[in-house]
Coordinates of C-alpha atoms in Angstrom, one line a residue:
X199 CA -204.8 -83.6 -94.9
X200 CA -206.8 -80.4 -94.5
X201 CA -205.0 -77.3 -93.0
X202 CA -206.9 -74.9 -90.8
X203 CA -206.2 -71.2 -91.1
X204 CA -205.0 -69.6 -88.0
X205 CA -207.4 -66.8 -87.1
X206 CA -204.6 -64.8 -85.4
X207 CA -202.6 -64.9 -88.7
X208 CA -205.6 -63.6 -90.6
X209 CA -206.0 -60.7 -88.2
X210 CA -202.4 -59.8 -88.4
X211 CA -202.5 -59.8 -92.2
X212 CA -205.6 -57.6 -92.2
X213 CA -204.0 -55.2 -89.7
X214 CA -200.8 -54.9 -91.8
X215 CA -202.9 -54.1 -95.0
X216 CA -205.0 -51.5 -93.1
X217 CA -201.9 -49.9 -91.7
X218 CA -200.3 -49.8 -95.1
X219 CA -203.4 -48.1 -96.6
X220 CA -203.6 -45.6 -93.7
X221 CA -199.9 -44.8 -94.2
X222 CA -200.5 -44.3 -98.0
X223 CA -203.4 -42.0 -97.2
X224 CA -201.4 -40.1 -94.7
X225 CA -198.8 -39.4 -97.4
X226 CA -201.5 -38.0 -99.8
X227 CA -203.5 -35.3 -98.1
X228 CA -206.9 -34.4 -99.4
X229 CA -206.5 -32.2 -102.5
X230 CA -209.2 -29.9 -101.1
X231 CA -206.7 -28.8 -98.5
X232 CA -204.7 -26.9 -101.1
X233 CA -206.6 -24.0 -102.7
X234 CA -205.1 -21.9 -105.5
X235 CA -206.2 -18.2 -105.5
X236 CA -207.6 -17.3 -108.9
X237 CA -206.2 -13.8 -108.8
X238 CA -202.8 -15.0 -107.6
X239 CA -202.0 -18.3 -109.3
X240 CA -198.7 -18.5 -107.5
X241 CA -200.3 -18.7 -104.1
X242 CA -201.8 -21.7 -102.3
X243 CA -203.9 -21.5 -99.1
X244 CA -204.8 -24.3 -96.7
X245 CA -208.0 -24.2 -94.7
X246 CA -206.6 -26.5 -91.9
X247 CA -203.4 -27.4 -90.2
X248 CA -201.6 -29.4 -92.9
X249 CA -198.3 -30.9 -92.1
X250 CA -197.4 -32.2 -95.6
X251 CA -196.6 -29.3 -98.0
X252 CA -197.9 -29.2 -101.6
X253 CA -195.6 -30.8 -104.1
X254 CA -194.4 -28.2 -106.7
X255 CA -192.7 -29.9 -109.6
X256 CA -190.5 -28.0 -112.0
X257 CA -193.2 -28.3 -114.7
X258 CA -195.9 -26.9 -112.4
X259 CA -193.6 -24.2 -111.1
X260 CA -192.9 -22.9 -114.7
X261 CA -196.7 -22.6 -115.3
X262 CA -197.8 -20.9 -112.1
X263 CA -194.8 -19.0 -110.7
X264 CA -194.6 -15.2 -110.8
X265 CA -191.7 -12.9 -110.0
X266 CA -189.5 -10.0 -110.8
X267 CA -187.5 -9.4 -113.9
X268 CA -184.0 -7.9 -114.0
X269 CA -182.0 -5.9 -116.4
X270 CA -179.1 -7.5 -118.3
X271 CA -176.2 -8.3 -116.0
X272 CA -177.9 -6.6 -113.0
X273 CA -179.3 -7.9 -109.7
X274 CA -181.1 -4.9 -108.2
X275 CA -184.9 -4.8 -108.2
X276 CA -186.7 -2.8 -110.8
X277 CA -189.0 -0.4 -108.9
X278 CA -191.4 -0.3 -111.9
X279 CA -191.7 -4.1 -112.2
X280 CA -195.5 -5.0 -112.1
X281 CA -194.9 -7.8 -109.6
X282 CA -194.0 -5.3 -106.8
X283 CA -197.3 -3.4 -106.7
X284 CA -199.2 -6.7 -107.2
X285 CA -197.5 -8.2 -104.1
X286 CA -197.2 -5.1 -101.9
X287 CA -200.5 -3.3 -102.7
X288 CA -202.8 -6.2 -103.4
X289 CA -201.7 -9.6 -102.1
X290 CA -200.0 -8.7 -98.8
X291 CA -202.9 -6.6 -97.5
X292 CA -205.3 -9.4 -98.2
X293 CA -203.1 -12.0 -96.5
X294 CA -202.8 -9.8 -93.4
X295 CA -206.5 -9.0 -93.3
X296 CA -207.5 -12.7 -93.4
X297 CA -204.8 -13.7 -90.9
X298 CA -202.9 -16.0 -93.2
X299 CA -199.6 -17.4 -92.0
X300 CA -196.7 -18.3 -94.4
X301 CA -196.0 -22.0 -94.4
X302 CA -193.5 -22.6 -97.2
X303 CA -191.6 -20.7 -100.0
X304 CA -190.6 -22.1 -103.4
X305 CA -188.3 -19.7 -105.2
X306 CA -186.1 -19.9 -108.3
X307 CA -183.7 -17.4 -109.7
X308 CA -182.2 -17.5 -113.2
X309 CA -180.1 -15.7 -115.7
X310 CA -180.6 -15.5 -119.5
X311 CA -178.2 -17.5 -121.6
X312 CA -176.2 -14.7 -123.1
X313 CA -173.0 -13.7 -121.3
X314 CA -170.3 -15.7 -119.7
X315 CA -171.5 -18.9 -117.9
X316 CA -169.7 -18.2 -114.6
X317 CA -171.1 -14.7 -114.4
X318 CA -174.6 -16.2 -115.0
X319 CA -174.0 -18.4 -112.0
X320 CA -173.4 -15.3 -109.9
X321 CA -176.5 -13.6 -111.3
X322 CA -178.9 -16.5 -110.6
X323 CA -177.7 -16.7 -107.0
X324 CA -177.9 -12.9 -106.4
X325 CA -181.3 -12.6 -108.0
X326 CA -182.7 -15.5 -105.9
X327 CA -181.5 -13.6 -102.7
X328 CA -183.0 -10.3 -103.9
X329 CA -186.4 -11.9 -104.3
X330 CA -186.3 -13.6 -100.9
X331 CA -185.2 -10.3 -99.2
X332 CA -188.1 -8.5 -100.9
X333 CA -190.7 -11.1 -99.9
X334 CA -189.5 -11.1 -96.3
X335 CA -189.3 -7.3 -95.8
X336 CA -192.8 -6.7 -97.0
X337 CA -194.6 -9.7 -95.4
X338 CA -193.6 -9.0 -91.8
X339 CA -193.2 -12.8 -91.4
X340 CA -189.4 -13.7 -91.5
X341 CA -188.9 -16.1 -94.3
X342 CA -185.8 -17.4 -92.5
X343 CA -188.1 -19.1 -90.0
X344 CA -190.1 -20.9 -92.7
X345 CA -189.2 -23.9 -94.9
X346 CA -187.5 -22.5 -98.0
X347 CA -187.1 -24.3 -101.3
X348 CA -184.6 -22.1 -103.2
X349 CA -183.1 -23.1 -106.5
X350 CA -180.7 -21.2 -108.7
X351 CA -180.7 -22.0 -112.4
X352 CA -177.8 -20.6 -114.3
X353 CA -179.3 -20.7 -117.7
X354 CA -182.9 -21.8 -117.7
X355 CA -183.3 -23.7 -121.0
X356 CA -186.2 -25.7 -119.6
X357 CA -188.2 -22.6 -119.0
X358 CA -187.2 -21.3 -122.4
X359 CA -188.7 -24.4 -124.0
X360 CA -191.9 -23.9 -121.9
X361 CA -192.2 -20.3 -123.0
X362 CA -191.8 -21.3 -126.7
X363 CA -194.5 -24.0 -126.2
X364 CA -196.9 -21.5 -124.6
X365 CA -196.3 -19.0 -127.4
X366 CA -196.8 -21.6 -130.2
X367 CA -193.3 -20.8 -131.5
X368 CA -192.5 -22.4 -134.9
X369 CA -189.1 -23.5 -133.7
X370 CA -190.3 -24.9 -130.4
X371 CA -189.7 -28.6 -131.3
X372 CA -186.2 -27.9 -132.6
X373 CA -185.1 -26.1 -129.5
X374 CA -186.7 -28.7 -127.3
X375 CA -184.9 -31.4 -129.1
X376 CA -181.5 -29.6 -128.7
X377 CA -182.1 -29.2 -124.9
X378 CA -183.2 -32.7 -124.3
X379 CA -180.3 -34.1 -126.4
X380 CA -177.9 -32.2 -124.1
X381 CA -179.3 -34.1 -121.0
X382 CA -179.1 -31.0 -118.7
X383 CA -175.7 -29.8 -119.9
X384 CA -176.4 -26.0 -120.1
X385 CA -173.0 -25.1 -121.7
X386 CA -173.4 -27.7 -124.4
X387 CA -177.0 -26.5 -125.0
X388 CA -175.7 -22.9 -125.4
X389 CA -173.1 -24.0 -127.9
X390 CA -175.6 -26.0 -130.0
X391 CA -178.2 -23.3 -130.0
X392 CA -175.7 -20.6 -131.0
X393 CA -174.6 -22.8 -134.0
X394 CA -178.2 -23.8 -135.0
X395 CA -179.6 -22.1 -138.1
X396 CA -176.3 -20.2 -138.5
X397 CA -177.0 -18.2 -135.4
X398 CA -180.3 -16.7 -136.6
X399 CA -182.4 -18.6 -134.1
X400 CA -180.1 -17.6 -131.2
X401 CA -180.5 -13.9 -132.1
X402 CA -184.3 -14.2 -132.3
X403 CA -184.4 -16.0 -128.9
X404 CA -182.2 -13.2 -127.5
X405 CA -184.7 -10.6 -128.5
X406 CA -188.0 -12.4 -127.8
X407 CA -187.5 -14.7 -124.9
X408 CA -184.3 -13.9 -123.0
X409 CA -185.7 -10.8 -121.2
X410 CA -188.3 -13.1 -119.6
X411 CA -185.6 -15.5 -118.4
X412 CA -183.9 -12.8 -116.4
X413 CA -186.1 -13.1 -113.3
X414 CA -186.6 -14.7 -109.9
X415 CA -190.0 -16.4 -109.5
X416 CA -191.8 -17.7 -106.5
X417 CA -194.7 -19.9 -105.3
X418 CA -196.0 -19.4 -101.8
X419 CA -198.1 -21.6 -99.5
X420 CA -200.1 -20.0 -96.7
X421 CA -202.4 -21.4 -94.0
X422 CA -205.0 -19.8 -91.8
X423 CA -203.7 -19.0 -88.3
X424 CA -205.1 -21.5 -85.7
X425 CA -206.4 -18.5 -83.8
X426 CA -208.5 -17.4 -86.7
X427 CA -210.2 -20.5 -88.2
X428 CA -212.2 -21.2 -90.2
X429 CA -210.7 -19.9 -93.4
X430 CA -211.9 -16.5 -94.6
X431 CA -214.6 -16.4 -97.2
X432 CA -212.9 -16.0 -100.5
X433 CA -213.9 -17.3 -103.9
X434 CA -211.6 -20.3 -104.5
X435 CA -211.7 -22.4 -107.6
X436 CA -214.4 -24.9 -107.2
X437 CA -213.3 -28.6 -107.4
X438 CA -215.7 -29.1 -110.3
X439 CA -214.0 -26.3 -112.2
X440 CA -210.5 -27.8 -111.9
X441 CA -208.8 -30.0 -114.4
X442 CA -205.8 -32.2 -113.5
X443 CA -202.6 -31.4 -115.2
X444 CA -200.8 -34.5 -116.5
X445 CA -197.8 -35.6 -114.7
X446 CA -198.6 -33.5 -111.6
X447 CA -199.0 -34.9 -108.1
X448 CA -202.5 -35.8 -107.0
X449 CA -202.3 -33.4 -104.0
X450 CA -202.8 -30.4 -106.2
X451 CA -205.6 -29.9 -108.7
X452 CA -205.3 -26.9 -111.0
X453 CA -206.7 -25.6 -114.2
X454 CA -204.8 -26.1 -117.4
X455 CA -203.7 -23.6 -118.4
X456 CA -203.7 -21.8 -115.1
X457 CA -206.4 -19.0 -115.1
X458 CA -204.2 -15.9 -114.9
X459 CA -205.3 -12.4 -114.1
X460 CA -206.0 -10.3 -117.1
X461 CA -202.7 -8.5 -117.9
X462 CA -202.6 -4.8 -118.8
X463 CA -199.9 -4.4 -121.4
X464 CA -197.3 -1.8 -120.4
X465 CA -197.3 1.3 -122.6
X466 CA -193.9 1.6 -124.2
X467 CA -192.3 4.5 -126.1
X468 CA -191.9 4.0 -129.8
X469 CA -190.8 7.4 -131.1
X470 CA -189.6 10.4 -129.1
X471 CA -189.0 14.0 -130.1
X472 CA -185.9 15.8 -128.8
X473 CA -184.7 19.3 -128.9
X474 CA -181.3 20.8 -127.9
X475 CA -181.7 23.8 -125.6
X476 CA -178.2 25.0 -126.4
X477 CA -179.3 25.4 -130.0
X478 CA -182.7 26.8 -129.1
X479 CA -181.0 29.7 -127.2
X480 CA -177.7 29.9 -129.1
X481 CA -175.3 32.8 -128.8
X482 CA -172.6 33.2 -131.4
X483 CA -169.6 35.5 -130.8
X484 CA -169.4 38.4 -133.4
X485 CA -173.0 37.7 -134.4
X486 CA -175.1 37.7 -131.3
X487 CA -178.1 35.6 -130.4
X488 CA -178.9 33.0 -133.2
X489 CA -181.5 30.5 -132.0
X490 CA -182.1 27.6 -134.3
X491 CA -184.9 25.2 -134.7
X492 CA -183.7 21.7 -134.1
X493 CA -185.6 18.4 -133.8
X494 CA -184.5 14.8 -133.4
X495 CA -186.6 11.7 -133.6
X496 CA -185.5 8.6 -131.8
X497 CA -186.9 5.1 -132.5
X498 CA -186.9 2.6 -129.6
X499 CA -187.1 -1.2 -130.2
X500 CA -188.9 -3.2 -127.5
X501 CA -185.8 -4.7 -126.1
X502 CA -182.0 -4.5 -126.4
X503 CA -179.5 -1.6 -126.1
X504 CA -179.7 0.2 -129.5
X505 CA -181.9 3.1 -130.7
X506 CA -181.9 5.0 -134.0
X507 CA -182.0 8.8 -134.4
X508 CA -182.5 11.3 -137.2
X509 CA -182.1 15.0 -136.6
X510 CA -182.5 18.3 -138.5
X511 CA -181.3 21.8 -137.5
X512 CA -182.5 24.9 -139.2
X513 CA -181.6 28.6 -138.8
X514 CA -182.4 31.5 -141.1
X515 CA -181.2 34.8 -139.5
X516 CA -180.7 37.7 -142.0
X517 CA -179.7 41.2 -140.8
X518 CA -179.2 43.0 -144.0
X519 CA -178.3 46.3 -142.6
X520 CA -175.5 44.8 -140.5
X521 CA -174.5 42.3 -143.2
X522 CA -175.0 39.5 -140.7
X523 CA -176.3 36.1 -141.7
X524 CA -176.7 32.8 -140.0
X525 CA -178.3 30.3 -142.4
X526 CA -177.7 26.7 -141.6
X527 CA -179.2 23.4 -142.7
X528 CA -177.8 20.3 -140.9
X529 CA -179.0 16.7 -141.1
X530 CA -177.7 14.1 -138.7
X531 CA -178.1 10.3 -138.3
X532 CA -177.1 8.6 -135.1
X533 CA -176.9 5.0 -133.7
X534 CA -177.0 4.8 -129.9
X535 CA -176.1 2.0 -127.6
X536 CA -177.4 2.4 -124.0
X537 CA -175.2 0.7 -121.4
X538 CA -178.3 -0.6 -119.6
X539 CA -180.3 -3.1 -121.5
X540 CA -183.8 -4.6 -121.2
X541 CA -185.5 -1.9 -123.3
X542 CA -185.2 0.8 -120.6
X543 CA -183.0 3.2 -122.7
X544 CA -182.1 5.3 -119.6
X545 CA -178.7 6.2 -118.2
X546 CA -175.4 6.5 -120.0
X547 CA -175.0 5.8 -123.7
X548 CA -172.4 5.9 -126.5
X549 CA -173.4 6.9 -130.0
X550 CA -171.9 7.1 -133.5
X551 CA -173.1 9.8 -135.8
X552 CA -172.8 11.1 -139.4
X553 CA -173.9 14.6 -140.6
X554 CA -174.2 16.8 -143.6
X555 CA -174.4 20.6 -143.6
X556 CA -175.1 23.4 -145.9
X557 CA -174.5 27.0 -144.6
X558 CA -174.2 30.7 -145.4
X559 CA -172.6 32.7 -142.5
X560 CA -171.8 36.4 -142.4
X561 CA -170.4 38.4 -139.6
X562 CA -169.8 41.7 -141.4
X563 CA -169.5 43.3 -144.9
X564 CA -166.0 41.7 -145.2
X565 CA -166.5 38.4 -143.4
X566 CA -168.8 35.9 -144.9
X567 CA -168.6 32.2 -145.9
X568 CA -170.8 29.9 -147.9
X569 CA -170.3 26.2 -148.3
X570 CA -171.1 22.6 -147.6
X571 CA -169.6 20.1 -145.2
X572 CA -169.9 16.7 -143.5
X573 CA -168.5 14.9 -140.6
X574 CA -168.7 11.8 -138.3
X575 CA -167.8 11.1 -134.7
X576 CA -168.8 9.7 -131.3
X577 CA -171.2 11.1 -128.7
X578 CA -171.1 10.3 -125.0
X579 CA -174.3 11.1 -123.1
X580 CA -176.6 10.4 -120.2
X581 CA -180.4 10.3 -120.0
X582 CA -182.6 10.6 -116.9
X583 CA -186.3 10.7 -116.2
X584 CA -188.1 14.0 -115.4
X585 CA -191.5 12.5 -114.6
X586 CA -192.7 9.4 -113.0
X587 CA -193.8 7.7 -116.2
X588 CA -190.5 8.5 -117.9
X589 CA -192.2 10.1 -120.9
X590 CA -190.2 13.3 -120.3
X591 CA -186.5 13.0 -120.0
X592 CA -183.4 15.2 -119.7
X593 CA -180.2 14.4 -121.5
X594 CA -176.7 15.7 -121.5
X595 CA -174.3 15.0 -124.4
X596 CA -170.9 15.8 -125.8
X597 CA -169.7 14.9 -129.3
X598 CA -166.2 14.7 -130.7
X599 CA -165.2 13.9 -134.2
X600 CA -164.1 15.2 -137.6
X601 CA -165.7 17.8 -139.8
X602 CA -164.6 18.7 -143.3
X603 CA -166.0 21.6 -145.3
X604 CA -165.4 23.1 -148.7
X605 CA -166.4 26.8 -148.9
X606 CA -165.9 30.2 -150.5
X607 CA -165.6 33.5 -148.6
X608 CA -167.9 36.4 -149.8
X609 CA -168.0 40.2 -149.3
X610 CA -170.3 43.1 -149.8
X611 CA -169.5 44.8 -153.1
X612 CA -167.2 44.0 -156.0
X613 CA -163.8 42.9 -154.6
X614 CA -161.9 43.7 -157.8
X615 CA -163.2 47.1 -158.6
X616 CA -164.1 48.1 -155.1
X617 CA -167.5 49.4 -156.3
X618 CA -170.4 48.8 -153.9
X619 CA -173.3 48.0 -156.1
X620 CA -175.6 46.5 -153.5
X621 CA -174.6 42.9 -154.3
X622 CA -172.5 40.2 -152.6
X623 CA -169.6 38.7 -154.4
X624 CA -167.2 35.8 -153.8
X625 CA -164.0 37.2 -152.4
X626 CA -161.9 36.3 -155.4
X627 CA -159.3 38.5 -157.2
X628 CA -158.3 36.3 -160.1
X629 CA -159.6 35.9 -163.6
X630 CA -163.3 35.3 -163.6
X631 CA -162.9 32.8 -166.4
X632 CA -160.8 30.6 -164.2
X633 CA -163.1 30.9 -161.1
X634 CA -164.4 27.7 -159.7
X635 CA -166.7 27.4 -156.6
X636 CA -165.5 25.9 -153.3
X637 CA -161.8 26.8 -153.7
X638 CA -161.2 26.6 -149.9
X639 CA -161.2 23.6 -147.6
X640 CA -161.1 23.3 -143.8
X641 CA -160.9 20.3 -141.5
X642 CA -161.7 20.2 -137.8
X643 CA -160.8 17.5 -135.3
X644 CA -162.1 17.8 -131.8
X645 CA -165.4 18.7 -130.0
X646 CA -168.2 19.1 -132.6
X647 CA -171.3 19.5 -130.5
X648 CA -172.7 19.7 -127.0
X649 CA -176.3 19.3 -125.8
X650 CA -178.7 19.9 -123.0
X651 CA -181.7 18.0 -124.5
X652 CA -185.4 17.7 -123.6
X653 CA -186.9 14.4 -124.9
X654 CA -190.6 13.6 -124.9
X655 CA -192.4 10.5 -126.1
X656 CA -194.8 11.3 -128.9
X657 CA -195.8 7.8 -130.2
X658 CA -196.4 4.8 -128.0
X659 CA -197.1 1.1 -128.5
X660 CA -198.2 -1.8 -126.3
X661 CA -195.5 -4.2 -125.3
X662 CA -196.8 -7.8 -125.5
X663 CA -195.2 -10.1 -123.0
X664 CA -194.2 -13.6 -124.1
X665 CA -196.2 -15.2 -121.2
X666 CA -198.9 -13.8 -118.9

């Protein structure tokens, strides 16, 4: 028997299907509603009142986010960080001029893997807070009133893998495998990475990539204020110029890789020259003024805490009529460790030094010494900037250690006969056949040097960042 289709049932089915499709469309706003600013790849702008925010996945965030870096084990903002003028002097004025209203904030703070894990937990949280405070204080739109997607990553190995991939690192696949095999366990990943390749890979990652991991990054979504529509004229990325990134939500269409603003590499000091003002204007009791030429050269790596120094001191004062002499040749090598890392090399430091000296010193016709010596010790100092660029610096230092010298005293005239023949003799009264040079020895333990130094950068280099 033939069954007739109930028209009411057909209408209901069609209605249900249409409602489902409308619901699906409502969950996927038109991709044209989200524009990415070409000069600020971390900023999206909507040209209408959009209720559904853009979906920012972790992989997308790692590609487009920008932020502020921090020094090792520190949470305060670096005033010379390039993100600060980019945000304050360029982006914020443009946003205010075009009446854009903040709609949503995506922020992530992280610490680099070195250091204790629990301390890194604290650092990632504090750095996230610092960036949020900075954004809020400069935008004049309280972020507390906006949806906030904040995430703290204790040790961001996923971002480390992304940085290595973007840099074309030769060990990218090995590090990626280790991270994926740990299934998100950061402590286990740290243990495996530190053991891999006998620790050589870990040391290289520490120098090359870890400084980039010490940062808080952000992605922002703005919309035009309803009072000031349509959207201001700005050159957005055309839809035909965009390429979809694999595995990203269809709501957002971006270029791959994201077209970033051309970066100006920061000029970094490579070698600096230093002079000790206390030596330049030295006064020696029983002798008088005895300025000496002294120069130190300090080599700065791009990152880390350590610098390397080589110094030379030279004086050649000869007052024949008064029998006074101050002739010194001193060479010193020094290894410094600045307490603040990140390649800043500013603030307090501790150094270890070794030196070798050759001298001829005379205070009068009966007081003179000639010899050689050497020593080693520690130096505690502090360095501060004298100009905005930091190329001119002032430094205070105090050294303590041991100095050993072997020497011979000398006098004017023959010490045995007492005859003054216009020559200098070693002050020796024994048999000349048994005389040997450097019969005397002296050892000093205590302060060995003090300094008020002026340092100036004489050779620079460009610091290439791992990512743009």
